[in-house]
């Protein structure tokens, strides 16, 4: 008996399902050259978090180096983070999510050199911006240096493990409230 099934939508997303196949042990391998995918699977809204799963508020506690996610007044998730170092503190106050980007390109703040998406990109897998002065921006992002999580090491941004920032990215929207506390 074997297990098979992967569905691929025209957008390239794939979903795996496990279903037993009742094949004899001597069965030849099967190759599916094309699979019809219902149009409804191509609707990305089917795979977005429902409003009840979305976070309505993010509270970053710098002294704890921890980010808390809320639905209404109920805390539902928290993540360890790295924050701005002593000479580049993460700003405190009330903000909103201004930007969201998957696989961002990073620009060095001094040399202006561009670093494309990939394993060496300091922004990791996602960017969630909540502050800008028009030239520079601060936000939540992944990092290739996950061993630094829990420390004050950034230039003001909030570094997260890549798996954590991907999970967070999927649960917030532009306009989500962000409170940064000392």
XYZ file of C-alpha atoms in Angstrom:
182
model
C 0.000 0.000 0.000
C 1.343 3.484 -0.845
C 0.500 7.091 -0.099
C 0.066 9.755 -2.754
C -1.317 13.087 -3.579
C -0.128 16.606 -4.137
C -2.373 19.271 -5.613
C -0.745 22.204 -7.400
C -2.764 25.287 -8.293
C -2.055 27.466 -11.323
C -0.496 30.009 -8.933
C 2.152 27.440 -8.013
C 0.983 26.736 -4.474
C 0.991 23.081 -3.479
C -1.025 21.180 -0.916
C -0.257 17.622 0.062
C -2.870 15.150 1.146
C -2.316 11.619 2.320
C -4.597 8.956 0.944
C -3.857 5.237 0.947
C -3.484 3.610 -2.436
C -4.506 -0.010 -2.656
C -1.804 -1.078 -5.095
C -0.156 -4.478 -5.289
C 3.450 -4.560 -4.087
C 4.597 -5.143 -7.676
C 2.831 -2.072 -9.032
C 4.884 0.157 -11.313
C 5.434 3.758 -10.192
C 2.676 6.116 -11.296
C 3.373 9.482 -12.929
C 0.549 11.957 -13.282
C 1.208 14.242 -16.229
C -1.596 16.637 -15.415
C -4.099 17.099 -12.677
C -7.255 19.164 -12.986
C -7.482 21.560 -10.066
C -10.849 23.129 -9.300
C -10.840 26.898 -9.862
C -11.805 27.459 -6.223
C -8.371 26.210 -5.109
C -6.771 29.102 -7.016
C -8.630 31.568 -4.770
C -5.947 32.669 -2.257
C -8.583 33.918 0.184
C -9.415 30.277 0.930
C -6.022 29.903 2.596
C -5.775 33.223 4.449
C -6.409 33.273 8.177
C -10.027 33.935 9.023
C -10.736 37.193 10.858
C -10.891 35.210 14.107
C -7.320 33.967 13.495
C -5.950 37.391 12.554
C -4.175 39.430 15.166
C -5.686 42.815 15.983
C -2.834 44.141 18.128
C 0.906 43.565 18.492
C 2.624 44.578 21.741
C 6.411 44.600 21.758
C 7.954 44.681 25.241
C 11.557 45.752 24.716
C 12.674 44.908 28.264
C 11.366 41.350 27.825
C 12.575 41.107 24.222
C 9.247 39.537 23.402
C 6.397 40.267 20.980
C 2.813 39.487 22.006
C -0.059 39.051 19.550
C -3.649 39.741 20.547
C -7.114 39.042 19.213
C -9.175 41.715 20.898
C -8.068 41.745 24.550
C -6.890 38.111 24.536
C -3.205 37.307 24.078
C -2.957 34.349 21.697
C 0.724 34.167 20.712
C 4.155 35.416 21.710
C 7.558 35.330 20.071
C 11.117 35.937 21.313
C 12.810 38.798 19.436
C 16.046 40.756 19.120
C 15.739 44.546 19.435
C 17.769 47.699 18.774
C 21.124 48.025 20.478
C 22.007 50.858 22.868
C 22.965 53.377 20.172
C 20.145 52.352 17.778
C 17.152 51.787 20.057
C 13.866 50.484 18.726
C 11.427 53.432 18.928
C 8.683 53.255 21.549
C 5.107 54.411 21.038
C 1.968 53.591 19.093
C 2.281 52.599 15.442
C 0.477 50.657 12.727
C 1.747 48.136 10.212
C 2.633 50.162 7.110
C 4.321 47.585 4.883
C 4.342 43.835 4.306
C 6.735 42.067 1.964
C 7.694 38.467 1.310
C 11.345 37.737 0.466
C 12.420 41.391 0.730
C 15.501 43.021 -0.770
C 17.599 44.813 1.855
C 19.487 48.054 1.288
C 22.472 48.774 3.512
C 21.681 52.032 5.364
C 25.164 53.510 4.821
C 26.569 52.072 1.584
C 23.126 51.766 -0.091
C 24.259 48.367 -1.441
C 21.301 46.093 -2.287
C 21.167 42.537 -0.954
C 18.660 40.377 -2.876
C 16.365 37.839 -1.207
C 18.134 34.693 -0.110
C 20.037 33.079 2.748
C 22.442 36.029 3.187
C 19.725 38.705 3.321
C 19.625 40.317 6.797
C 15.821 40.686 6.548
C 15.218 36.959 6.289
C 11.964 35.669 4.839
C 9.527 38.518 5.621
C 9.383 42.263 6.290
C 6.621 43.939 8.330
C 7.321 47.680 8.541
C 5.743 49.872 11.229
C 7.905 53.055 11.282
C 9.538 55.248 8.650
C 11.021 58.717 8.398
C 10.754 58.625 4.609
C 14.307 57.368 4.100
C 14.727 54.637 6.686
C 12.278 52.098 8.040
C 11.925 49.952 11.143
C 9.907 46.789 11.387
C 9.720 43.114 12.218
C 11.777 40.821 10.016
C 13.449 37.459 9.871
C 17.178 36.933 10.169
C 19.868 34.524 9.031
C 21.398 34.948 12.522
C 18.700 33.335 14.660
C 21.222 32.687 17.456
C 21.060 36.453 18.221
C 17.343 36.354 19.103
C 16.877 37.588 22.666
C 19.613 40.210 22.430
C 19.817 43.966 21.742
C 21.814 43.851 18.497
C 19.894 45.523 15.647
C 19.838 49.039 14.202
C 16.331 49.506 15.615
C 14.461 46.735 13.839
C 12.882 43.753 15.556
C 14.503 40.517 14.441
C 12.548 37.286 14.622
C 13.189 33.648 13.802
C 12.191 33.135 10.176
C 9.478 30.597 11.051
C 8.031 33.070 13.568
C 7.974 36.063 11.218
C 6.339 33.931 8.511
C 3.621 32.889 10.979
C 3.181 36.503 12.117
C 3.065 37.800 8.533
C 0.173 35.482 7.750
C -1.849 36.761 10.727
C -1.526 40.542 10.343
C -2.598 43.105 7.777
C -1.674 46.661 6.833
C -3.155 48.804 9.606
C -2.676 46.273 12.435
C -1.899 48.252 15.611
C 1.617 48.008 17.061
C 2.501 49.214 20.563
C 6.189 49.297 21.487
C 6.799 49.536 25.233
C 10.128 50.049 27.055
